[in-house]
Tab-separated table of C-alpha atoms in Angstrom:
chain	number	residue	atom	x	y	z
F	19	UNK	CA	0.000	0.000	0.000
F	20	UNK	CA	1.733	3.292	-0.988
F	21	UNK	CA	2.065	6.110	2.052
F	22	UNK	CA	-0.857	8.275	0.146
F	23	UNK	CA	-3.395	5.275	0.385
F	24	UNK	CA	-1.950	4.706	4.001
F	25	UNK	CA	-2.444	8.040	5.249
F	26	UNK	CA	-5.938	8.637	3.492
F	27	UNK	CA	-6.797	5.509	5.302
F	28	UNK	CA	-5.813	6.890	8.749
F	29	UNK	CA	-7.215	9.842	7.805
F	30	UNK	CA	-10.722	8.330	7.765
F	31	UNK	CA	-10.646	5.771	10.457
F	32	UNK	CA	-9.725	8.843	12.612
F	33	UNK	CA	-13.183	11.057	11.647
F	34	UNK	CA	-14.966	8.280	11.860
F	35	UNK	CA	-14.077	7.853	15.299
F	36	UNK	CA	-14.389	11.136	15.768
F	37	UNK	CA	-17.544	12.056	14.560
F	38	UNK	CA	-19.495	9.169	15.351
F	39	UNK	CA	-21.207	10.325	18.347
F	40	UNK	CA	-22.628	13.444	16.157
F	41	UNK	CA	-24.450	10.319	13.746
F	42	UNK	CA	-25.642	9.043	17.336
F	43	UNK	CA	-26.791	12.644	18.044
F	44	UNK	CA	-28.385	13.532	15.084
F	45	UNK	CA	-30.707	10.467	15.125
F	46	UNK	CA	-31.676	10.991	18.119
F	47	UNK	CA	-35.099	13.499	18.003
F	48	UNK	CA	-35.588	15.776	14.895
F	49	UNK	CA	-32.960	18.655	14.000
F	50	UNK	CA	-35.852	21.215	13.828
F	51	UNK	CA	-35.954	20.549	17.779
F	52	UNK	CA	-32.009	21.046	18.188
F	53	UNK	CA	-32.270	24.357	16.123
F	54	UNK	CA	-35.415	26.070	16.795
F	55	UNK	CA	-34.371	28.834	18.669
F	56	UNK	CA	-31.434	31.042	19.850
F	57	UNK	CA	-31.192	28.718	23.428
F	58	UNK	CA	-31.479	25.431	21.312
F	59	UNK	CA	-29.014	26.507	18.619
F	60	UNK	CA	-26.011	27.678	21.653
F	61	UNK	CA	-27.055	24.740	23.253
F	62	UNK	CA	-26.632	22.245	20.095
F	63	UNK	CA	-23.242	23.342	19.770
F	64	UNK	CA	-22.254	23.027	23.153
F	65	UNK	CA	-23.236	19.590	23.294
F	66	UNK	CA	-21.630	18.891	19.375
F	67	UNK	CA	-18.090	20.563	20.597
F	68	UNK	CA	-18.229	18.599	23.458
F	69	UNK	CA	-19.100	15.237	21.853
F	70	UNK	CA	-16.257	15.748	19.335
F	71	UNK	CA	-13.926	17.365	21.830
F	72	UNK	CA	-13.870	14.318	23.920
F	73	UNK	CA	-13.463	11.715	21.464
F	74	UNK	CA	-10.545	13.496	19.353
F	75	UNK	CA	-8.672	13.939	23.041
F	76	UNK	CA	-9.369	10.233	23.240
F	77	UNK	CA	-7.932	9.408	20.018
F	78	UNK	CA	-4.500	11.974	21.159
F	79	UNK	CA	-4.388	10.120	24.180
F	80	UNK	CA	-4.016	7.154	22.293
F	81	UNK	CA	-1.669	8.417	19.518
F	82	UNK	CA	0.609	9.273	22.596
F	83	UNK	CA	1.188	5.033	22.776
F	84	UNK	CA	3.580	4.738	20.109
F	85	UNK	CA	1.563	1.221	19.380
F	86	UNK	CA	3.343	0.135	16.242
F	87	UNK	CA	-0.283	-0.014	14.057
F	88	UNK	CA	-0.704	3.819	14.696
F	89	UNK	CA	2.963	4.406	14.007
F	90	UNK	CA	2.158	2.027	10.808
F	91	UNK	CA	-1.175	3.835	10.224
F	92	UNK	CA	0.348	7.258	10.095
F	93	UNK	CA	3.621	6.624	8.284
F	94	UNK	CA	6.046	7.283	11.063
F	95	UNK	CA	6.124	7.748	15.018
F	96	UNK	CA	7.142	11.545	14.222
F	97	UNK	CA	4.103	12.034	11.745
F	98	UNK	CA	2.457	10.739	14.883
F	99	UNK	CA	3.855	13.185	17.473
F	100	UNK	CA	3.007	16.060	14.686
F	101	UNK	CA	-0.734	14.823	14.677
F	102	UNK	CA	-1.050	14.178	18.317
F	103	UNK	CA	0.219	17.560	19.185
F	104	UNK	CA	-2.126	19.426	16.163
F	105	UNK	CA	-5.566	17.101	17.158
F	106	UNK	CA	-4.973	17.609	20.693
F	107	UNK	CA	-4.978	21.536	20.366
F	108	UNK	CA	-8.231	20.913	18.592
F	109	UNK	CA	-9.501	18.934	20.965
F	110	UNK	CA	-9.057	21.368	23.553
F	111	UNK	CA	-10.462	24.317	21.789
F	112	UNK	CA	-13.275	22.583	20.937
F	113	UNK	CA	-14.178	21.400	24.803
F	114	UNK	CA	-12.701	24.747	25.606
F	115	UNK	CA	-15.991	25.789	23.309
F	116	UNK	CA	-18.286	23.260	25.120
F	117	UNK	CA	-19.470	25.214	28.625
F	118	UNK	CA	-18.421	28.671	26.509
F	119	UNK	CA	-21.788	28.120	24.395
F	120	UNK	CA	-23.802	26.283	27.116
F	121	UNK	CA	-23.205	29.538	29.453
F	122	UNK	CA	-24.382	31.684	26.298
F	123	UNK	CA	-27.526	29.640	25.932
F	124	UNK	CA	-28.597	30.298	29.402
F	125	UNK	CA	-27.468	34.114	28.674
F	126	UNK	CA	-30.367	34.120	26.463
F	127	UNK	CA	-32.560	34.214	29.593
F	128	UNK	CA	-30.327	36.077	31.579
F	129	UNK	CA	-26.915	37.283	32.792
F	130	UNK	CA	-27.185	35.623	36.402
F	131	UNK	CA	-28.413	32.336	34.922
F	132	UNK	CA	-25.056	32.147	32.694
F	133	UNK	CA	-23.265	33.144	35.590
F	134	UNK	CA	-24.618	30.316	37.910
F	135	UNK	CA	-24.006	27.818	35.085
F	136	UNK	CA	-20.066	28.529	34.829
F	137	UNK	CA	-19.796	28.571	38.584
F	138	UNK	CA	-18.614	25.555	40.240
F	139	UNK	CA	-21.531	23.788	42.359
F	140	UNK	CA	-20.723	20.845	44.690
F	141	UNK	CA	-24.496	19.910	45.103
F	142	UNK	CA	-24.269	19.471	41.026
F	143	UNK	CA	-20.849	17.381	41.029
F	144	UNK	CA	-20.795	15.712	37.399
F	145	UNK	CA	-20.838	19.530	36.137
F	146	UNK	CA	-18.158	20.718	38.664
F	147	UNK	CA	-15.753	17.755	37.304
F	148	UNK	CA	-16.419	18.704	33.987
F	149	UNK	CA	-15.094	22.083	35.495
F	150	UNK	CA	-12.399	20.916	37.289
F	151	UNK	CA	-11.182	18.587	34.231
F	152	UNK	CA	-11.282	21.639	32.072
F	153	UNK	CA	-9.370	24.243	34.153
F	154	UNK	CA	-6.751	21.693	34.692
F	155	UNK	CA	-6.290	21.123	30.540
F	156	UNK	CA	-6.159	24.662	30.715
F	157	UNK	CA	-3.201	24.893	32.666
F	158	UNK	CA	-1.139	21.956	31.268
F	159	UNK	CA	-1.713	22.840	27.708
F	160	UNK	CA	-0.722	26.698	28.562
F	161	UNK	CA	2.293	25.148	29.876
F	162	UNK	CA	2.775	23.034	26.624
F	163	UNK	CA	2.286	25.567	24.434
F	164	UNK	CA	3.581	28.467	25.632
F	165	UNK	CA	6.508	27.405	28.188
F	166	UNK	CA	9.743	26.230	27.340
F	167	UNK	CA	10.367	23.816	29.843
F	168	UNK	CA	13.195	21.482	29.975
F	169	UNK	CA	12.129	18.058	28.116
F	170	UNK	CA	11.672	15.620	31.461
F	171	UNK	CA	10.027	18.460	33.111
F	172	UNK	CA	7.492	18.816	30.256
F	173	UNK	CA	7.200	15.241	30.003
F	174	UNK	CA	6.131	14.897	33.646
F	175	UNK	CA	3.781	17.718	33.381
F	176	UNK	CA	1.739	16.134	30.641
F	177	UNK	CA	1.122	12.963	32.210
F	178	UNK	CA	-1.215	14.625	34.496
F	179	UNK	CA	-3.351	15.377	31.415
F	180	UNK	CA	-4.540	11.538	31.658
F	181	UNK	CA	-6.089	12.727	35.072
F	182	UNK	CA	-7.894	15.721	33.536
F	183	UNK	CA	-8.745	13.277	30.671
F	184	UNK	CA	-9.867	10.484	33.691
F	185	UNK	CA	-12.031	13.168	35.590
F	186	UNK	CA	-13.816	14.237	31.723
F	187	UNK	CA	-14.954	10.296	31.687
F	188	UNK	CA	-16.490	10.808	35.448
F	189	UNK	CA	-18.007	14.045	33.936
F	190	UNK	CA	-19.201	11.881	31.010
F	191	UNK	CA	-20.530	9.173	32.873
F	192	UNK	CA	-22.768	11.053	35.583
F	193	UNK	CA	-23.975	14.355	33.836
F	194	UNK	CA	-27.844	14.171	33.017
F	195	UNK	CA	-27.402	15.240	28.926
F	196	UNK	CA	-28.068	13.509	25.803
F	197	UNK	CA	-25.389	10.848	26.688
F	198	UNK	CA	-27.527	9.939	29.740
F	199	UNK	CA	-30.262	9.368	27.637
F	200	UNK	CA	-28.735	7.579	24.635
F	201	UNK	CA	-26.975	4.071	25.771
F	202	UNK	CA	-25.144	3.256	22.560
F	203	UNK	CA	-24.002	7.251	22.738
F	204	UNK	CA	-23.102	6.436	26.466
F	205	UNK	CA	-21.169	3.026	25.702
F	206	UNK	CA	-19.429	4.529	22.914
F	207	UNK	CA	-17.994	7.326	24.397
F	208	UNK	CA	-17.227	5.515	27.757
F	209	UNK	CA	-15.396	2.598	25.856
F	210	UNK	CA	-13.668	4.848	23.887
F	211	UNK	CA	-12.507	6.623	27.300
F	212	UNK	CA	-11.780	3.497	28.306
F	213	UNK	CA	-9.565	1.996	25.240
F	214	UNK	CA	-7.468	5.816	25.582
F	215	UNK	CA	-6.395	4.850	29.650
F	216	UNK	CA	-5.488	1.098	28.652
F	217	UNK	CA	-3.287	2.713	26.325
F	218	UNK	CA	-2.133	5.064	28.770
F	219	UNK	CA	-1.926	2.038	31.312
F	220	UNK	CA	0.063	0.309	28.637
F	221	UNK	CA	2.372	3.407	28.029
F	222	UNK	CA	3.579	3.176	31.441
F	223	UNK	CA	4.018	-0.035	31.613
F	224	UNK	CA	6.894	0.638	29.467
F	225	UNK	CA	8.230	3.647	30.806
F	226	UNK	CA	8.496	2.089	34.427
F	227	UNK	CA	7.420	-1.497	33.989
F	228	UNK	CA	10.454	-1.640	30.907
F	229	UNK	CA	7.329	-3.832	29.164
F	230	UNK	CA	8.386	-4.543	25.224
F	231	UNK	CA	11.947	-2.981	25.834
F	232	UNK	CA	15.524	-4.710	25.163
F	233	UNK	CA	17.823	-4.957	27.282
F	234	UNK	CA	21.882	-3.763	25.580
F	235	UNK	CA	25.155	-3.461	27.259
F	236	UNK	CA	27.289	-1.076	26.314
F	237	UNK	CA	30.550	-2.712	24.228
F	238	UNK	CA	32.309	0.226	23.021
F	239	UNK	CA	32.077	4.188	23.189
F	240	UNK	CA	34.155	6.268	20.300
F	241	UNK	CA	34.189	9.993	19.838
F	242	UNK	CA	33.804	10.854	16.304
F	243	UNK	CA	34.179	14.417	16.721
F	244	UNK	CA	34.234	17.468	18.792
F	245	UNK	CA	31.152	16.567	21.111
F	246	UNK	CA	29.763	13.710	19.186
F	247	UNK	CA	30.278	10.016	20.379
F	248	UNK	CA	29.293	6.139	18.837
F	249	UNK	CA	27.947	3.961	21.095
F	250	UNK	CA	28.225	0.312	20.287
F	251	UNK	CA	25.677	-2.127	22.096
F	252	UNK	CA	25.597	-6.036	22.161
F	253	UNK	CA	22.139	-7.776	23.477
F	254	UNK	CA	22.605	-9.196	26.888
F	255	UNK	CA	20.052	-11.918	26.134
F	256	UNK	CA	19.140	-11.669	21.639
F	257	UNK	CA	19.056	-8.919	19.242
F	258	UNK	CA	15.823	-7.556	17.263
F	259	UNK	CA	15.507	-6.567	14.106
F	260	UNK	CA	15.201	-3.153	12.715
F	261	UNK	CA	15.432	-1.265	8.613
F	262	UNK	CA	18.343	0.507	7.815
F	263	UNK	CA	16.775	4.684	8.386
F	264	UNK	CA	14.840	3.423	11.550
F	265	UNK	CA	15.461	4.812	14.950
F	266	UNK	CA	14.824	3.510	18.415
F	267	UNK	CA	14.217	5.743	22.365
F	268	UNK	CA	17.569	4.485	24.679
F	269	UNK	CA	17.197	4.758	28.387
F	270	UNK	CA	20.347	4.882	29.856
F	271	UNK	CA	21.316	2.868	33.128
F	272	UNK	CA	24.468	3.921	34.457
F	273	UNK	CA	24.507	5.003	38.152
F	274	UNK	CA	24.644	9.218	38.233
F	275	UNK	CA	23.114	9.152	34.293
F	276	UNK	CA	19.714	10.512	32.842
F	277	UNK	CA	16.976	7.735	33.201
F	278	UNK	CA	15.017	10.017	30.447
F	279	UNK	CA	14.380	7.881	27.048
F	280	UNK	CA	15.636	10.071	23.902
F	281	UNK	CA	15.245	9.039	19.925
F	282	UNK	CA	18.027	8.003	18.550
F	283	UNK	CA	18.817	7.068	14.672
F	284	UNK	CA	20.470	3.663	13.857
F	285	UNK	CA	24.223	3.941	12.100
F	286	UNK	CA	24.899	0.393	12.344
F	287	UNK	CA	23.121	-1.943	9.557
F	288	UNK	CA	20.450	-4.479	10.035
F	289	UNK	CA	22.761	-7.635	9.216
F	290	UNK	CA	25.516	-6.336	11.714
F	291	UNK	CA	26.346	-8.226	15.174
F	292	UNK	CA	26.046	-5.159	17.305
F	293	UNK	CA	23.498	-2.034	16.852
F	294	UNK	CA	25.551	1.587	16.916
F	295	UNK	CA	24.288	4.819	17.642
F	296	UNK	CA	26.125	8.283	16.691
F	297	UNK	CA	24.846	10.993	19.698
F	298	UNK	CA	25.810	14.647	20.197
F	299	UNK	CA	26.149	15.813	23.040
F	300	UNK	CA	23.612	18.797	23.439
F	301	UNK	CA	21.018	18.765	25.842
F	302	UNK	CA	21.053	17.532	29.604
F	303	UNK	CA	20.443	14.020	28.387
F	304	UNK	CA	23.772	13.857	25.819
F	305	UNK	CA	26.115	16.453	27.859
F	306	UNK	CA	27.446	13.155	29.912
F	307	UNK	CA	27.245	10.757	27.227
F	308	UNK	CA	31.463	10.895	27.471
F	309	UNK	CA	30.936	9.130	30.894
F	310	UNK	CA	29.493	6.321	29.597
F	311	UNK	CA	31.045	2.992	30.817
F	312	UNK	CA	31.148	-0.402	29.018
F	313	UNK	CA	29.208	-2.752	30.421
F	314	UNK	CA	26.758	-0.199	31.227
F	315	UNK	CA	23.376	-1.303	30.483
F	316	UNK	CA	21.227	0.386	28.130
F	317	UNK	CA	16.970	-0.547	27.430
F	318	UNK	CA	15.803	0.128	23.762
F	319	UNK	CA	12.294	0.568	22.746
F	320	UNK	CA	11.411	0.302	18.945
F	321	UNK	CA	12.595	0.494	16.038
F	322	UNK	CA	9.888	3.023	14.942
F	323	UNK	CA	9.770	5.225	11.451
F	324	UNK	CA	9.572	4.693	8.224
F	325	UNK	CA	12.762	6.987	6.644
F	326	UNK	CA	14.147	5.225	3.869
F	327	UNK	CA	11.094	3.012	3.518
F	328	UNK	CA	9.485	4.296	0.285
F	329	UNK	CA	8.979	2.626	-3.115
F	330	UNK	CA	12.433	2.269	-4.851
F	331	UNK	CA	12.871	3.681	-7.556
F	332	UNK	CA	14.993	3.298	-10.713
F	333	UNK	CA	15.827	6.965	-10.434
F	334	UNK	CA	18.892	7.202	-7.500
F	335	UNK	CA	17.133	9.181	-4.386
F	336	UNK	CA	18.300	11.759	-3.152
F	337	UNK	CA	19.610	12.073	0.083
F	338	UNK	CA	20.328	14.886	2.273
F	339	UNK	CA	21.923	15.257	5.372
F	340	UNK	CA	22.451	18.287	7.751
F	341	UNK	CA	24.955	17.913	11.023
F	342	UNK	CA	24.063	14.936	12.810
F	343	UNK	CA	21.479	14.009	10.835
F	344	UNK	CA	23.469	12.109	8.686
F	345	UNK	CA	22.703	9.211	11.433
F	346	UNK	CA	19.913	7.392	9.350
F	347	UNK	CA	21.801	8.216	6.151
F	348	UNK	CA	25.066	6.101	7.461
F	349	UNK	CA	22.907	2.946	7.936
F	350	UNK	CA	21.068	3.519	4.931
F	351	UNK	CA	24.356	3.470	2.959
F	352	UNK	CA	25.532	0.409	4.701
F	353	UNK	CA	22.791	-1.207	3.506
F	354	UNK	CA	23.095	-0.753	0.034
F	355	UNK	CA	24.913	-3.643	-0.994
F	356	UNK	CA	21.402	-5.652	-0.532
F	357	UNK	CA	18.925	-2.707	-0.578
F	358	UNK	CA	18.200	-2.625	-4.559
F	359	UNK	CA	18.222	1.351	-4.260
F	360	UNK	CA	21.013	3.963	-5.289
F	361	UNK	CA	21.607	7.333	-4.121
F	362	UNK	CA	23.004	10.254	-4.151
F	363	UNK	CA	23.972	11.896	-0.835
F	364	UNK	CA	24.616	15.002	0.553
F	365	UNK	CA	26.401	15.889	3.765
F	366	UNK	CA	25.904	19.580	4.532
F	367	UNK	CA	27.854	20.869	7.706
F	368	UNK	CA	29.048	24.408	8.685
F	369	UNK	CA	33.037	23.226	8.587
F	370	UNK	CA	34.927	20.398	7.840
F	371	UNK	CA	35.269	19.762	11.697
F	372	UNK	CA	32.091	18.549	12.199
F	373	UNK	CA	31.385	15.722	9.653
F	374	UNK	CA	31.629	12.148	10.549
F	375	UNK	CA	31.910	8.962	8.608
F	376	UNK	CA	33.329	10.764	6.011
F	377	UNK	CA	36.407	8.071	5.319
F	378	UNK	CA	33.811	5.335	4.976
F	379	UNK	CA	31.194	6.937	3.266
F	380	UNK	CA	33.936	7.952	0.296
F	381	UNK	CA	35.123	4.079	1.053
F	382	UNK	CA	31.617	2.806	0.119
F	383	UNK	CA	31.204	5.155	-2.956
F	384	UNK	CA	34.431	3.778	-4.595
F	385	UNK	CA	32.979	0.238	-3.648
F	386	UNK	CA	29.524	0.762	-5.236
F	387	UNK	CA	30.122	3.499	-8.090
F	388	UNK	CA	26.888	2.726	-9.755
F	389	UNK	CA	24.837	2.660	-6.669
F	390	UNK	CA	26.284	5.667	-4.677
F	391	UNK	CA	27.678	9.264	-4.942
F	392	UNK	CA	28.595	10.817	-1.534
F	393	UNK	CA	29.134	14.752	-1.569
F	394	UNK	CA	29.830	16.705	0.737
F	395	UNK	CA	28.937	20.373	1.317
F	396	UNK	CA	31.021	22.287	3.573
F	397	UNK	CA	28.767	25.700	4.028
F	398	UNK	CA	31.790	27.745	5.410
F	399	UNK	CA	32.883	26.740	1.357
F	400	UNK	CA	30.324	27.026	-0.721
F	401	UNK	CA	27.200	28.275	1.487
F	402	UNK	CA	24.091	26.938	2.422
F	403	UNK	CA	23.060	23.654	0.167
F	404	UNK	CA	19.997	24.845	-1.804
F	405	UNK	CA	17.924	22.456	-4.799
F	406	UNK	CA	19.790	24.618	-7.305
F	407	UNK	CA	23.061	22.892	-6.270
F	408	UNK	CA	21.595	19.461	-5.710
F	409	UNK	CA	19.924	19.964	-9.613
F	410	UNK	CA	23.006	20.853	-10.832
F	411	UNK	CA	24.751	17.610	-9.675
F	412	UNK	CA	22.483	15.307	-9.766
F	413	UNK	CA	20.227	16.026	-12.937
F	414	UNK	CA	16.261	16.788	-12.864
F	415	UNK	CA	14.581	16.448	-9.701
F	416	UNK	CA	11.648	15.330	-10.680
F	417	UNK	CA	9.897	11.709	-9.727
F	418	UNK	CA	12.986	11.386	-7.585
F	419	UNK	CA	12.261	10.613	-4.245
F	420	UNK	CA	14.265	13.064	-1.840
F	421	UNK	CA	15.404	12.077	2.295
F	422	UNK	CA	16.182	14.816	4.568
F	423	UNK	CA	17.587	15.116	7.929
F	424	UNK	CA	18.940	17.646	9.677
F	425	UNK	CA	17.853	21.047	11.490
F	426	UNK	CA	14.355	21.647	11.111
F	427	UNK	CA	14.932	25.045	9.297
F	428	UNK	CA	17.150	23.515	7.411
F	429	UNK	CA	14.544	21.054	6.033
F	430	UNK	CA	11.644	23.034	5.945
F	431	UNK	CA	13.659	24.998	3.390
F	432	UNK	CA	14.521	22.514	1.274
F	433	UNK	CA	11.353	21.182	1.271
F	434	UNK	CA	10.066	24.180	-0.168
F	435	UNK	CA	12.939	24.323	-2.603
F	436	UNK	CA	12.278	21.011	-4.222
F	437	UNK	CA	8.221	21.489	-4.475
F	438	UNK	CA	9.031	24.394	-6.367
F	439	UNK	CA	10.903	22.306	-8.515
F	440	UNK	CA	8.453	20.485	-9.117
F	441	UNK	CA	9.192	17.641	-6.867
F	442	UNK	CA	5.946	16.242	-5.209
F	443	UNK	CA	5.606	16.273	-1.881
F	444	UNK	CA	5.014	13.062	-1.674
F	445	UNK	CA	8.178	12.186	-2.621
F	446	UNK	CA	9.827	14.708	-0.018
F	447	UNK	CA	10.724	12.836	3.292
F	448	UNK	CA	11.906	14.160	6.288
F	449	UNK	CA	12.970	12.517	9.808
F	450	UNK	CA	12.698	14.829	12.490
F	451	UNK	CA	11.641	14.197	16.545
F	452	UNK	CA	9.027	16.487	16.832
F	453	UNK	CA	8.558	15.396	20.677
């Protein structure tokens, strides 16, 4: 099935989840009821951006999983995070929107009628958790969206939006409404509640049960450059298997080290006896990566993504690295020999200090001449890498399948660059942990 057919088929398993309980609701009595006045119509939408509201938060809850048939469904764990961040803002406007336009429906008979309805009332709990469950999204998606916090402080944050989410089922459950009065509305909603927590169960399960993880010891650590280190890793009981482009989240176990798990692209290749990882050091997670011991255990969970796994061509793809993203790209060109696929690839880096690999990627293009052209692009040299330069090397761009990795400006650029070439996005790729 090619990634356009996959997606569109996400796509609309997704809004039919979502907007299933508005069929319910519409069957339910006669739209010239819902609509017949100014109270009705405020009222109507209150309940629709509610109904909708809580099922798409449902469906972010789950995204936030990283089950392998969403990854699958999606195209790629990243794709994923992108979605679950962009649905769950919607999400929250629209149940943001829920009591907004049930308060202006009782405005229509008066101010103090609104204002009773928005204040909390103890002897009418199911609405005050509704409240409650609300004011509390408010505050943790304010602090997602608007504060940079460092990564395991954000991280822990957000897990309390599965109690705000837990609270909105109560809320659900007990409030006299049309899902009181419906029981297939009721048992949909609830179940779906239900399936989002035993996939938030299951999520921590991993993260502190180490459920589905491998267990790696640490066989050799190598600095590559200024600040950026391999780590080699041997199974301490049997290996799994992974694509050349994937990447996996490492936890680290040494005494005094981060416990936070981080992405991580592979640079060893699938056939290989141990799996290798190329880090820089950069945030608090990587800055004590050089104290990394052998023998130091280390749990993987994956592989996840899908970079490197389109359609082959007979055209060579394009490839395009920027800094350390030329992680995926090193196990991709290991894997050559057996892949079927030829590239060219580009290794774009400020100065000649910071690129890696660069012996063994020239080694492999003398090896495999009709299969692979590495190039690198030194900026401090030549300047930033644009289409222009990659056309002029490589030939017409178009129906060639492009890879990019790197800084996110960087390939947001180029992306635009090569649709304007004509290049469809489609055929555009990018790897990028948009946690």
């Amino acid at each position: 099935m090619s990634k356009n057919t996959t997606l569109k088929l996400a796509w609309l398993v997704i809004g039919i989840i979502s907007l299933f309980p508005i069929f319910i609701w519409l069957v339910m009595q006669p739209l010239s009821s819902r609509f017949s006045g100014a109270f009705q119509i405020l009222a109507s939408l209150g309940q629709v951006t509610s109904l909708v509201g809580f099922a798409l938060m449902a469906v972010v809850i789950i995204f936030a999983s990283r089950l392998w048939f969403i990854e699958r469904g999606l195209y790629g764990l990243n794709r994923v995070f992108i979605e679950h961040h962009r649905l769950g803002s919607i999400a929250f406007i629209l149940l943001l929107a829920h009591p907004i336009f049930l308060a202006l429906s009782y405005f229509t008979f008066s101010a103090r009628s609104a204002a009773l309805f928005l204040l909390p009332n103890l002897s009418a709990w199911p609405q005050a958790l509704g409240t409650v469950s609300l004011l509390l999204m408010i505050v943790l998606l304010g602090i997602t969206f608007y504060l940079a916090w460092r990564y395991g402080t954000w991280k822990f944050s957000h897990r309390f939006l599965a109690l705000a989410f837990l609270i909105a089922i109560f809320h659900v459950a007990f409030i006299t409404s049309d899902v009181s009065r419906s029981l297939v509305l009721r048992a949909y909603l609830l179940s779906l509640g239900g399936l989002a927590l035993v996939a938030y169960g299951y999520r921590l399960l991993v993260e502190f049960g180490e459920v589905g993880k491998h267990e790696y010891v640490v066989s050799a650590l190598r600095q590559l450059a200024q600040g950026v280190y391999e780590v080699s890793l041997r199974p301490s009981i049997k290996p799994f298997s992974y694509h050349a482009g994937q990447f996996a989240f490492l936890t680290l176990r040494q005494q005094g080290m981060s416990r936070e798990d981080h992405p991580f692209s592979f640079v060893s290749a699938p056939f290989d006896s141990e799996i290798k990882f190329a880090i820089k050091e950069l945030g608090d997670f990587t800055k004590t990566l050089s104290d990394l011991k052998v023998g130091s255990v280390v749990h993987i969970e994956g592989p996840y993504g899908m970079f490197g796994r389109g359609a082959k061509t007979a055209a060579s793809e394009i490839w395009i690295a920027g800094g350390i993203g030329i992680t995926p790209f090193v196990s991709l060109a290991r894997d050559l020999s057996r892949s079927g696929r030829s590239a060219d690839l580009y290794y774009s880096v400020k100065t000649d200090e910071e690129l890696v690999y660069c012996e063994e990627l020239v080694s492999l293009a003398e090896a495999l001449p009709s299969k692979f052209r590495f190039i690198p692009y030194v900026a401090k040299e030549k300047g930033f890498l644009s289409a222009n330069a990659v056309e002029e090397i490589s030939g017409p761009l178009i129906d060639r399948r492009v890879y990019v990795c790197g800084p996110p400006a960087m390939m947001n650029s180029l992306k635009q660059q090569f649709i304007k070439k004509g290049v469809s996005a489609q055929n555009i790729n990018t790897e990028e942990f948009s946690l």
